[in-house]
mmCIF file of C-alpha atoms and ligand atoms in Angstrom:
data_model
loop_
_atom_site.group_PDB
_atom_site.id
_atom_site.type_symbol
_atom_site.label_atom_id
_atom_site.label_comp_id
_atom_site.label_asym_id
_atom_site.label_seq_id
_atom_site.Cartn_x
_atom_site.Cartn_y
_atom_site.Cartn_z
ATOM 1 C CA MET A 1 100.708 115.394 78.982
ATOM 2 C CA ASN A 2 103.046 112.525 79.824
ATOM 3 C CA ILE A 3 103.979 111.970 83.423
ATOM 4 C CA ASN A 4 107.198 109.984 83.542
ATOM 5 C CA ILE A 5 108.648 108.743 86.783
ATOM 6 C CA SER A 6 112.335 109.355 87.400
ATOM 7 C CA GLU A 7 115.098 106.862 86.732
ATOM 8 C CA ARG A 8 115.777 106.712 90.462
ATOM 9 C CA LEU A 9 112.252 105.529 91.176
ATOM 10 C CA LYS A 10 112.530 102.996 88.377
ATOM 11 C CA LYS A 11 115.735 101.640 89.912
ATOM 12 C CA LEU A 12 114.130 100.717 93.254
ATOM 13 C CA PRO A 13 113.951 96.979 93.920
ATOM 14 C CA PRO A 14 110.512 95.544 93.115
ATOM 15 C CA TYR A 15 107.934 95.590 95.876
ATOM 16 C CA LEU A 16 107.309 91.885 96.344
ATOM 17 C CA PHE A 17 104.619 92.072 98.986
ATOM 18 C CA ALA A 18 101.932 93.458 96.638
ATOM 19 C CA GLU A 19 100.423 90.096 95.762
ATOM 20 C CA LEU A 20 100.281 88.976 99.389
ATOM 21 C CA ASP A 21 98.844 92.345 100.463
ATOM 22 C CA GLN A 22 96.036 91.856 97.924
ATOM 23 C CA LEU A 23 95.442 88.304 99.039
ATOM 24 C CA LYS A 24 95.291 89.418 102.669
ATOM 25 C CA LYS A 25 92.720 92.104 101.816
ATOM 26 C CA ARG A 26 90.641 89.560 99.942
ATOM 27 C CA GLU A 27 90.681 87.094 102.848
ATOM 28 C CA ILE A 28 89.735 89.821 105.329
ATOM 29 C CA ALA A 29 86.908 90.947 103.021
ATOM 30 C CA LYS A 30 85.654 87.355 103.056
ATOM 31 C CA GLY A 31 85.368 87.713 106.820
ATOM 32 C CA LYS A 32 88.322 85.431 107.632
ATOM 33 C CA ASP A 33 89.881 85.736 111.081
ATOM 34 C CA ILE A 34 93.389 86.719 110.030
ATOM 35 C CA ILE A 35 96.334 86.655 112.457
ATOM 36 C CA ASP A 36 98.899 89.104 111.140
ATOM 37 C CA LEU A 37 102.467 88.051 111.941
ATOM 38 C CA GLY A 38 103.679 90.185 109.074
ATOM 39 C CA VAL A 39 104.004 93.623 110.636
ATOM 40 C CA GLY A 40 107.068 95.068 112.326
ATOM 41 C CA ASP A 41 105.033 97.364 114.524
ATOM 42 C CA PRO A 42 104.593 96.814 118.288
ATOM 43 C CA ASP A 43 101.011 96.055 119.376
ATOM 44 C CA GLN A 44 101.534 97.491 122.885
ATOM 45 C CA PRO A 45 100.728 101.167 123.588
ATOM 46 C CA THR A 46 103.268 103.877 124.343
ATOM 47 C CA PRO A 47 103.769 104.066 128.156
ATOM 48 C CA GLY A 48 101.244 106.479 129.701
ATOM 49 C CA TYR A 49 103.752 108.930 131.230
ATOM 50 C CA ILE A 50 105.210 109.559 127.766
ATOM 51 C CA VAL A 51 101.744 110.265 126.318
ATOM 52 C CA GLU A 52 101.065 112.602 129.289
ATOM 53 C CA GLU A 53 104.175 114.612 128.472
ATOM 54 C CA LEU A 54 102.927 115.156 124.923
ATOM 55 C CA LYS A 55 99.531 116.296 126.213
ATOM 56 C CA LYS A 56 101.139 118.640 128.713
ATOM 57 C CA THR A 57 103.416 120.318 126.176
ATOM 58 C CA ALA A 58 101.041 120.316 123.179
ATOM 59 C CA GLY A 59 98.965 123.153 124.665
ATOM 60 C CA ASN A 60 101.860 125.588 124.887
ATOM 61 C CA PRO A 61 101.929 127.953 121.857
ATOM 62 C CA ALA A 62 105.722 128.180 122.132
ATOM 63 C CA ASN A 63 105.770 124.564 120.988
ATOM 64 C CA HIS A 64 103.665 125.221 117.895
ATOM 65 C CA LYS A 65 106.417 126.881 115.896
ATOM 66 C CA TYR A 66 109.032 125.429 113.586
ATOM 67 C CA SER A 67 111.576 123.650 115.710
ATOM 68 C CA LEU A 68 115.290 123.514 115.018
ATOM 69 C CA SER A 69 116.337 120.841 112.563
ATOM 70 C CA ARG A 70 119.135 119.822 114.938
ATOM 71 C CA GLY A 71 116.697 119.270 117.814
ATOM 72 C CA MET A 72 116.368 120.867 121.234
ATOM 73 C CA ASP A 73 119.537 121.056 123.355
ATOM 74 C CA ARG A 74 117.692 119.260 126.134
ATOM 75 C CA LEU A 75 116.864 116.365 123.838
ATOM 76 C CA ARG A 76 120.443 116.022 122.642
ATOM 77 C CA SER A 77 121.805 116.054 126.191
ATOM 78 C CA SER A 78 119.260 113.486 127.374
ATOM 79 C CA ILE A 79 120.270 111.273 124.435
ATOM 80 C CA ALA A 80 123.931 111.661 125.498
ATOM 81 C CA ASN A 81 123.076 110.621 129.065
ATOM 82 C CA TRP A 82 120.962 107.692 127.974
ATOM 83 C CA TYR A 83 123.706 106.503 125.621
ATOM 84 C CA GLU A 84 126.431 106.738 128.224
ATOM 85 C CA ASN A 85 124.328 104.905 130.822
ATOM 86 C CA ARG A 86 123.414 102.183 128.386
ATOM 87 C CA PHE A 87 126.653 101.653 126.448
ATOM 88 C CA GLY A 88 129.340 103.446 128.421
ATOM 89 C CA VAL A 89 130.133 105.639 125.410
ATOM 90 C CA LYS A 90 130.484 109.405 125.875
ATOM 91 C CA LEU A 91 129.027 111.603 123.131
ATOM 92 C CA ASP A 92 129.307 115.340 122.571
ATOM 93 C CA PRO A 93 125.643 116.441 122.519
ATOM 94 C CA PHE A 94 126.405 119.296 120.105
ATOM 95 C CA LYS A 95 128.601 117.563 117.562
ATOM 96 C CA GLU A 96 128.021 113.855 117.850
ATOM 97 C CA ILE A 97 124.236 113.560 118.169
ATOM 98 C CA LEU A 98 121.454 114.464 115.759
ATOM 99 C CA PRO A 99 117.754 113.806 116.470
ATOM 100 C CA LEU A 100 115.778 112.360 113.546
ATOM 101 C CA ILE A 101 112.150 112.241 112.472
ATOM 102 C CA GLY A 102 112.354 108.497 112.996
ATOM 103 C CA SER A 103 115.541 106.638 112.152
ATOM 104 C CA LYS A 104 114.190 105.729 108.689
ATOM 105 C CA GLU A 105 114.357 109.426 107.833
ATOM 106 C CA GLY A 106 118.065 109.638 108.672
ATOM 107 C CA ILE A 107 118.873 106.313 107.053
ATOM 108 C CA THR A 108 117.349 107.346 103.720
ATOM 109 C CA ASN A 109 118.784 110.886 103.810
ATOM 110 C CA ILE A 110 122.373 110.189 104.887
ATOM 111 C CA PRO A 111 123.562 108.841 101.500
ATOM 112 C CA LEU A 112 122.709 112.240 99.939
ATOM 113 C CA ALA A 113 125.487 113.778 102.021
ATOM 114 C CA PHE A 114 128.276 111.396 100.992
ATOM 115 C CA ILE A 115 127.403 109.448 97.844
ATOM 116 C CA ASN A 116 128.145 110.714 94.362
ATOM 117 C CA PRO A 117 126.443 109.097 91.365
ATOM 118 C CA GLY A 118 128.260 105.867 90.538
ATOM 119 C CA ASP A 119 129.812 105.407 93.982
ATOM 120 C CA VAL A 120 129.418 102.031 95.600
ATOM 121 C CA ALA A 121 127.387 101.421 98.757
ATOM 122 C CA LEU A 122 127.730 98.137 100.633
ATOM 123 C CA VAL A 123 124.289 96.935 101.674
ATOM 124 C CA PRO A 124 123.371 93.717 103.468
ATOM 125 C CA ASP A 125 120.902 91.349 101.828
ATOM 126 C CA PRO A 126 118.308 90.473 103.110
ATOM 127 C CA CYS A 127 117.778 93.865 104.758
ATOM 128 C CA TYR A 128 115.482 96.594 105.990
ATOM 129 C CA PRO A 129 114.515 98.157 102.606
ATOM 130 C CA PRO A 130 115.539 101.830 103.247
ATOM 131 C CA TYR A 131 119.273 100.962 103.010
ATOM 132 C CA LYS A 132 118.683 100.104 99.376
ATOM 133 C CA SER A 133 116.262 102.899 98.512
ATOM 134 C CA GLY A 134 118.271 105.658 100.213
ATOM 135 C CA THR A 135 121.512 104.730 98.493
ATOM 136 C CA ILE A 136 119.762 104.294 95.126
ATOM 137 C CA PHE A 137 118.149 107.744 95.451
ATOM 138 C CA ALA A 138 121.634 109.188 95.955
ATOM 139 C CA GLY A 139 122.833 107.495 92.756
ATOM 140 C CA ALA A 140 124.859 104.690 94.331
ATOM 141 C CA LYS A 141 125.494 101.305 92.873
ATOM 142 C CA ASN A 142 124.627 98.796 95.560
ATOM 143 C CA TYR A 143 127.013 95.940 96.222
ATOM 144 C CA LEU A 144 125.146 93.345 98.234
ATOM 145 C CA LEU A 145 126.660 91.706 101.298
ATOM 146 C CA PRO A 146 124.856 88.345 101.479
ATOM 147 C CA LEU A 147 123.746 87.427 105.007
ATOM 148 C CA LEU A 148 123.934 83.655 104.895
ATOM 149 C CA GLU A 149 122.952 81.010 107.396
ATOM 150 C CA LYS A 150 126.415 79.391 107.174
ATOM 151 C CA ASN A 151 127.931 82.705 108.366
ATOM 152 C CA ASP A 152 125.347 83.190 111.122
ATOM 153 C CA PHE A 153 123.759 85.916 108.973
ATOM 154 C CA LEU A 154 126.836 88.138 109.208
ATOM 155 C CA PRO A 155 128.471 89.567 106.073
ATOM 156 C CA ASP A 156 131.652 87.777 105.012
ATOM 157 C CA LEU A 157 133.889 90.845 105.138
ATOM 158 C CA GLU A 158 136.930 89.006 103.772
ATOM 159 C CA SER A 159 135.115 88.011 100.591
ATOM 160 C CA ILE A 160 134.348 91.564 99.440
ATOM 161 C CA ASP A 161 136.044 92.285 96.127
ATOM 162 C CA LYS A 162 139.099 94.575 96.549
ATOM 163 C CA ALA A 163 138.052 96.768 93.623
ATOM 164 C CA VAL A 164 134.630 97.191 95.205
ATOM 165 C CA LEU A 165 136.172 98.194 98.532
ATOM 166 C CA THR A 166 138.209 100.876 96.792
ATOM 167 C CA ARG A 167 135.073 102.398 95.280
ATOM 168 C CA ALA A 168 132.808 101.946 98.308
ATOM 169 C CA LYS A 169 131.805 105.095 100.212
ATOM 170 C CA MET A 170 129.312 103.726 102.708
ATOM 171 C CA MET A 171 128.366 100.498 104.379
ATOM 172 C CA PHE A 172 125.078 99.713 106.118
ATOM 173 C CA LEU A 173 124.852 97.143 108.890
ATOM 174 C CA ASN A 174 122.083 96.228 111.331
ATOM 175 C CA TYR A 175 122.457 94.165 114.519
ATOM 176 C CA PRO A 176 120.313 92.920 116.188
ATOM 177 C CA ASN A 177 119.131 92.236 112.662
ATOM 178 C CA ASN A 178 115.830 92.643 110.917
ATOM 179 C CA PRO A 179 114.729 90.272 109.334
ATOM 180 C CA THR A 180 117.071 87.443 110.472
ATOM 181 C CA SER A 181 117.166 88.334 114.217
ATOM 182 C CA ALA A 182 120.913 87.598 114.170
ATOM 183 C CA VAL A 183 123.157 89.433 116.651
ATOM 184 C CA ALA A 184 126.722 90.694 116.304
ATOM 185 C CA PRO A 185 129.207 88.432 118.093
ATOM 186 C CA PRO A 186 132.027 89.952 120.185
ATOM 187 C CA GLY A 187 134.804 91.220 117.931
ATOM 188 C CA PHE A 188 132.633 91.625 114.840
ATOM 189 C CA PHE A 189 132.420 95.417 115.061
ATOM 190 C CA ASP A 190 136.219 95.605 115.510
ATOM 191 C CA LYS A 191 136.626 93.873 112.149
ATOM 192 C CA VAL A 192 134.156 96.309 110.601
ATOM 193 C CA VAL A 193 136.108 99.287 111.980
ATOM 194 C CA ALA A 194 139.394 97.915 110.614
ATOM 195 C CA LEU A 195 137.919 97.342 107.148
ATOM 196 C CA ALA A 196 136.250 100.760 107.078
ATOM 197 C CA ALA A 197 139.339 102.625 108.273
ATOM 198 C CA LYS A 198 141.572 100.890 105.726
ATOM 199 C CA ASN A 199 139.233 101.590 102.807
ATOM 200 C CA ASN A 200 137.755 104.930 103.837
ATOM 201 C CA ILE A 201 134.186 103.669 104.115
ATOM 202 C CA ILE A 202 131.568 105.402 106.285
ATOM 203 C CA VAL A 203 129.807 102.819 108.457
ATOM 204 C CA CYS A 204 126.112 103.323 109.199
ATOM 205 C CA HIS A 205 125.035 100.895 111.875
ATOM 206 C CA ASP A 206 121.312 100.593 112.540
ATOM 207 C CA ALA A 207 120.662 99.647 116.168
ATOM 208 C CA ALA A 208 116.843 99.992 116.145
ATOM 209 C CA TYR A 209 116.515 96.762 118.158
ATOM 210 C CA SER A 210 119.284 97.394 120.696
ATOM 211 C CA GLU A 211 116.785 97.229 123.584
ATOM 212 C CA ILE A 212 114.617 94.329 122.389
ATOM 213 C CA CYS A 213 116.647 91.444 123.772
ATOM 214 C CA PHE A 214 116.079 88.209 125.672
ATOM 215 C CA ASP A 215 117.479 85.876 128.281
ATOM 216 C CA ASP A 216 120.812 87.270 129.447
ATOM 217 C CA TYR A 217 121.750 88.794 126.095
ATOM 218 C CA LYS A 218 122.389 92.561 125.942
ATOM 219 C CA PRO A 219 123.341 94.000 122.535
ATOM 220 C CA THR A 220 126.454 96.166 122.311
ATOM 221 C CA SER A 221 126.659 99.375 120.325
ATOM 222 C CA PHE A 222 128.865 99.802 117.265
ATOM 223 C CA LEU A 223 130.431 102.833 118.957
ATOM 224 C CA GLU A 224 131.767 100.636 121.756
ATOM 225 C CA ALA A 225 134.286 99.212 119.274
ATOM 226 C CA ARG A 226 137.687 100.911 119.430
ATOM 227 C CA GLY A 227 137.988 103.501 116.672
ATOM 228 C CA ALA A 228 134.316 103.258 115.652
ATOM 229 C CA LYS A 229 133.694 106.970 116.100
ATOM 230 C CA GLY A 230 136.449 107.587 113.563
ATOM 231 C CA VAL A 231 134.613 105.701 110.832
ATOM 232 C CA GLY A 232 130.913 105.850 111.396
ATOM 233 C CA VAL A 233 127.622 106.472 113.090
ATOM 234 C CA GLU A 234 124.880 104.511 114.769
ATOM 235 C CA PHE A 235 121.144 104.961 114.218
ATOM 236 C CA HIS A 236 118.750 104.571 117.125
ATOM 237 C CA SER A 237 115.019 104.769 117.352
ATOM 238 C CA LEU A 238 112.482 105.275 120.106
ATOM 239 C CA SER A 239 110.004 103.340 117.940
ATOM 240 C CA LYS A 240 110.645 99.822 119.189
ATOM 241 C CA THR A 241 112.192 100.683 122.555
ATOM 242 C CA TYR A 242 109.190 102.666 123.844
ATOM 243 C CA ASN A 243 106.436 101.496 121.460
ATOM 244 C CA MET A 244 106.522 104.860 119.685
ATOM 245 C CA THR A 245 106.521 103.931 115.978
ATOM 246 C CA GLY A 246 103.862 106.464 115.012
ATOM 247 C CA TRP A 247 105.483 109.369 116.853
ATOM 248 C CA ARG A 248 108.484 109.600 114.541
ATOM 249 C CA ILE A 249 111.502 110.167 116.734
ATOM 250 C CA GLY A 250 114.965 108.641 116.648
ATOM 251 C CA PHE A 251 118.569 109.790 116.523
ATOM 252 C CA VAL A 252 121.940 109.201 114.955
ATOM 253 C CA CYS A 253 125.201 109.500 116.871
ATOM 254 C CA GLY A 254 128.926 109.081 116.317
ATOM 255 C CA ASN A 255 131.380 110.683 113.900
ATOM 256 C CA ALA A 256 131.003 114.485 114.035
ATOM 257 C CA GLU A 257 131.763 115.103 110.351
ATOM 258 C CA VAL A 258 129.273 112.468 109.256
ATOM 259 C CA ILE A 259 126.640 113.938 111.591
ATOM 260 C CA GLU A 260 127.350 117.414 110.206
ATOM 261 C CA GLY A 261 126.895 116.169 106.618
ATOM 262 C CA LEU A 262 123.495 114.709 107.423
ATOM 263 C CA ARG A 263 122.547 117.846 109.351
ATOM 264 C CA LYS A 264 123.226 119.988 106.268
ATOM 265 C CA ILE A 265 121.023 117.754 104.143
ATOM 266 C CA LYS A 266 118.274 117.836 106.759
ATOM 267 C CA THR A 267 118.228 121.617 107.179
ATOM 268 C CA ASN A 268 117.336 121.721 103.482
ATOM 269 C CA ILE A 269 114.654 119.060 103.690
ATOM 270 C CA ASP A 270 112.846 119.211 107.018
ATOM 271 C CA SER A 271 112.161 121.650 109.815
ATOM 272 C CA GLY A 272 112.673 119.474 112.839
ATOM 273 C CA ILE A 273 110.573 117.276 115.096
ATOM 274 C CA PHE A 274 107.355 118.740 116.584
ATOM 275 C CA GLN A 275 108.545 120.022 119.956
ATOM 276 C CA PRO A 276 105.963 118.224 122.115
ATOM 277 C CA ILE A 277 107.248 114.982 120.590
ATOM 278 C CA GLN A 278 110.786 116.012 121.529
ATOM 279 C CA PHE A 279 109.593 116.622 125.113
ATOM 280 C CA ALA A 280 107.927 113.213 125.112
ATOM 281 C CA GLY A 281 111.187 111.717 123.812
ATOM 282 C CA ILE A 282 113.116 113.378 126.644
ATOM 283 C CA ARG A 283 110.615 111.947 129.104
ATOM 284 C CA ALA A 284 111.058 108.484 127.581
ATOM 285 C CA LEU A 285 114.861 108.624 127.697
ATOM 286 C CA GLU A 286 115.067 110.159 131.172
ATOM 287 C CA GLY A 287 112.238 108.181 132.755
ATOM 288 C CA ARG A 288 112.400 104.915 134.649
ATOM 289 C CA GLN A 289 113.380 102.323 132.092
ATOM 290 C CA ASP A 290 111.129 99.642 133.552
ATOM 291 C CA SER A 291 108.736 99.765 130.577
ATOM 292 C CA ILE A 292 111.568 98.265 128.516
ATOM 293 C CA VAL A 293 111.923 95.412 130.999
ATOM 294 C CA GLU A 294 108.184 94.773 130.685
ATOM 295 C CA ILE A 295 108.285 94.885 126.863
ATOM 296 C CA ARG A 296 111.159 92.391 126.779
ATOM 297 C CA LYS A 297 109.279 90.055 129.101
ATOM 298 C CA ILE A 298 106.201 90.091 126.866
ATOM 299 C CA TYR A 299 108.128 89.405 123.643
ATOM 300 C CA GLN A 300 110.197 86.697 125.315
ATOM 301 C CA GLN A 301 107.069 84.948 126.551
ATOM 302 C CA ARG A 302 105.582 85.097 123.054
ATOM 303 C CA ARG A 303 108.827 83.897 121.502
ATOM 304 C CA ASP A 304 108.807 80.891 123.803
ATOM 305 C CA ILE A 305 105.176 80.069 122.995
ATOM 306 C CA LEU A 306 105.776 80.221 119.231
ATOM 307 C CA LEU A 307 109.061 78.304 119.342
ATOM 308 C CA ALA A 308 107.648 75.583 121.606
ATOM 309 C CA GLY A 309 104.834 75.139 119.073
ATOM 310 C CA LEU A 310 107.173 74.957 116.082
ATOM 311 C CA ASP A 311 109.517 72.662 117.984
ATOM 312 C CA SER A 312 106.723 70.248 118.902
ATOM 313 C CA ILE A 313 106.045 69.564 115.206
ATOM 314 C CA GLY A 314 109.730 69.419 114.286
ATOM 315 C CA TRP A 315 109.955 72.642 112.297
ATOM 316 C CA LYS A 316 113.340 74.348 112.141
ATOM 317 C CA PHE A 317 113.834 77.976 113.227
ATOM 318 C CA PHE A 318 116.490 80.328 114.546
ATOM 319 C CA LYS A 319 115.906 81.162 118.192
ATOM 320 C CA PRO A 320 116.100 84.957 118.455
ATOM 321 C CA ARG A 321 118.216 86.472 121.222
ATOM 322 C CA ALA A 322 116.952 89.901 120.186
ATOM 323 C CA THR A 323 114.357 91.666 117.958
ATOM 324 C CA PHE A 324 110.707 90.643 117.833
ATOM 325 C CA TYR A 325 111.102 88.427 114.768
ATOM 326 C CA VAL A 326 111.430 84.706 114.271
ATOM 327 C CA TRP A 327 113.314 83.774 111.083
ATOM 328 C CA MET A 328 112.454 80.328 109.856
ATOM 329 C CA PRO A 329 113.608 78.214 106.897
ATOM 330 C CA VAL A 330 110.747 77.353 104.536
ATOM 331 C CA LEU A 331 109.317 73.855 104.495
ATOM 332 C CA PRO A 332 110.937 71.634 101.822
ATOM 333 C CA GLY A 333 109.474 72.146 98.378
ATOM 334 C CA TYR A 334 108.238 75.717 98.893
ATOM 335 C CA THR A 335 109.599 79.122 97.973
ATOM 336 C CA SER A 336 109.152 81.790 100.626
ATOM 337 C CA THR A 337 106.291 83.355 98.648
ATOM 338 C CA GLU A 338 104.561 80.001 98.143
ATOM 339 C CA LEU A 339 104.801 79.168 101.822
ATOM 340 C CA SER A 340 103.502 82.606 102.826
ATOM 341 C CA ARG A 341 100.570 82.129 100.450
ATOM 342 C CA LEU A 342 99.865 78.711 101.974
ATOM 343 C CA PHE A 343 99.954 80.188 105.497
ATOM 344 C CA LEU A 344 97.494 82.855 104.462
ATOM 345 C CA GLU A 345 95.061 80.659 102.518
ATOM 346 C CA LYS A 346 95.105 77.549 104.698
ATOM 347 C CA LEU A 347 95.838 78.949 108.172
ATOM 348 C CA ASN A 348 94.718 82.576 107.820
ATOM 349 C CA ILE A 349 98.108 83.619 109.183
ATOM 350 C CA VAL A 350 100.124 86.395 107.557
ATOM 351 C CA VAL A 351 103.900 85.862 107.513
ATOM 352 C CA THR A 352 106.524 87.749 105.505
ATOM 353 C CA PRO A 353 108.353 85.949 102.686
ATOM 354 C CA GLY A 354 112.109 86.376 103.092
ATOM 355 C CA VAL A 355 112.618 87.206 99.423
ATOM 356 C CA GLY A 356 110.835 90.525 100.039
ATOM 357 C CA PHE A 357 113.950 91.647 101.954
ATOM 358 C CA GLY A 358 116.295 90.709 99.105
ATOM 359 C CA LYS A 359 117.267 87.672 97.075
ATOM 360 C CA ASN A 360 119.295 86.117 99.892
ATOM 361 C CA GLY A 361 116.135 86.086 101.986
ATOM 362 C CA GLU A 362 114.698 83.417 99.686
ATOM 363 C CA GLY A 363 114.295 80.156 101.542
ATOM 364 C CA TYR A 364 113.042 81.792 104.740
ATOM 365 C CA ILE A 365 109.949 83.425 106.211
ATOM 366 C CA ARG A 366 109.732 86.014 109.010
ATOM 367 C CA MET A 367 107.153 85.903 111.774
ATOM 368 C CA SER A 368 106.609 88.883 114.089
ATOM 369 C CA LEU A 369 105.873 88.582 117.795
ATOM 370 C CA THR A 370 103.754 91.730 117.680
ATOM 371 C CA VAL A 371 100.312 90.228 118.272
ATOM 372 C CA PRO A 372 98.702 89.693 121.690
ATOM 373 C CA THR A 373 99.835 86.490 123.393
ATOM 374 C CA GLU A 374 96.380 84.877 123.030
ATOM 375 C CA ARG A 375 96.448 85.409 119.274
ATOM 376 C CA LEU A 376 99.910 83.939 119.058
ATOM 377 C CA LYS A 377 98.687 80.849 120.951
ATOM 378 C CA GLU A 378 95.835 80.604 118.449
ATOM 379 C CA ALA A 379 98.366 80.831 115.586
ATOM 380 C CA VAL A 380 100.385 78.008 117.145
ATOM 381 C CA GLU A 381 97.226 75.867 117.410
ATOM 382 C CA ARG A 382 96.427 76.474 113.741
ATOM 383 C CA ILE A 383 99.961 75.561 112.687
ATOM 384 C CA LYS A 384 99.943 72.370 114.770
ATOM 385 C CA LYS A 385 96.543 71.285 113.466
ATOM 386 C CA PHE A 386 97.596 71.961 109.890
ATOM 387 C CA ASN A 387 100.773 69.990 110.275
HETATM 388 C C1 PLP B 401 111.655 99.479 112.764
HETATM 389 C C2 PLP B 401 113.030 99.672 112.236
HETATM 390 C C3 PLP B 401 113.623 100.925 112.293
HETATM 391 C C4 PLP B 401 112.941 102.065 112.990
HETATM 392 O O1 PLP B 401 112.443 102.975 112.146
HETATM 393 P P1 PLP B 401 111.867 104.360 112.690
HETATM 394 O O2 PLP B 401 111.898 105.161 111.448
HETATM 395 O O3 PLP B 401 112.774 104.887 113.745
HETATM 396 O O4 PLP B 401 110.497 104.098 113.203
HETATM 397 C C5 PLP B 401 114.913 101.070 111.829
HETATM 398 N N1 PLP B 401 115.605 100.023 111.369
HETATM 399 C C6 PLP B 401 115.074 98.796 111.316
HETATM 400 C C7 PLP B 401 115.905 97.666 110.857
HETATM 401 C C8 PLP B 401 113.758 98.580 111.728
HETATM 402 O O5 PLP B 401 113.230 97.366 111.650
#
């Protein structure tokens, strides 16, 4: 028999990390001491009191059953409290909040609720890959919003073709941004709201890095912008905030009709988050938030070590005010893939080529601050020696 993959799978952008993944495996097999600055996954453990809550609730048979797809009431109200404390935005825990099995789950499923085949979705480029795959799965044509250095890695909203705006149903945005580490300046979200309201476009803002910030910078939420709740939603994740990537818990909040659309999709696809993980999430959101302060301090220290190293040899970079990524222009004469290959073969350091996040990522590499400080110092030494 012939097994043929679907057109939607064929339409996904190519996976450009395959060659580097192979190369990395080969170098590790050779016994090389590889420093992996490629992963977007915190190296620090989940705070102990959150793990304890999982242990405590995992033994209760009442928590072993299917949970509700819309999440426990307690979880939704603790999300509402956390959100109001953090951003000063009030949310209705029943209509304006929906827990997710990680924000990636909601991001990839939400287009199914609002996109018809042939509709346009506005997607930033470079970007976190699920914006592209989720919209493609729903049958959308993606119109790319280039995130360019000359625009501080913000989309040029004025340059979007009028005909495209008329056909666009959804727009994805992400600040603080992965992979560029750019942040949204004051007033930016107001412009987004105006554009979305005028053209009837649902805004999906991904705020996964809202709590990973440095110096005196504190990211704002999209929903703080006047009128934002009328046009869109914001995705949040406990993954980066509480070092909980493997647990799979996040949430989306904002426009009630948009939330309800995603909820309908989800009730047909999943059966909720394992309840002990919901309890652990409640504990995380309601607990002392000093683990976040500690996490920020660690990443900031690492950022400063890496940037001081790059600075001392005259390499250019963009100093992140948020996220745990450093976005750096390639050295002259290299593509992002060539430079990543050089880093791996000559320095035994894994970095991510920008082109893997989309064509406008060409010309840059991304380095993660998710390795222990000592390893990062070692990476800096290798880079300096090589230079
Ligand atoms: C890590 C990350 C997420 C979080 O994904 P989860 O599914 O919640 O773990 C979302 N958006 C971006 C841009 C990310 O980098």
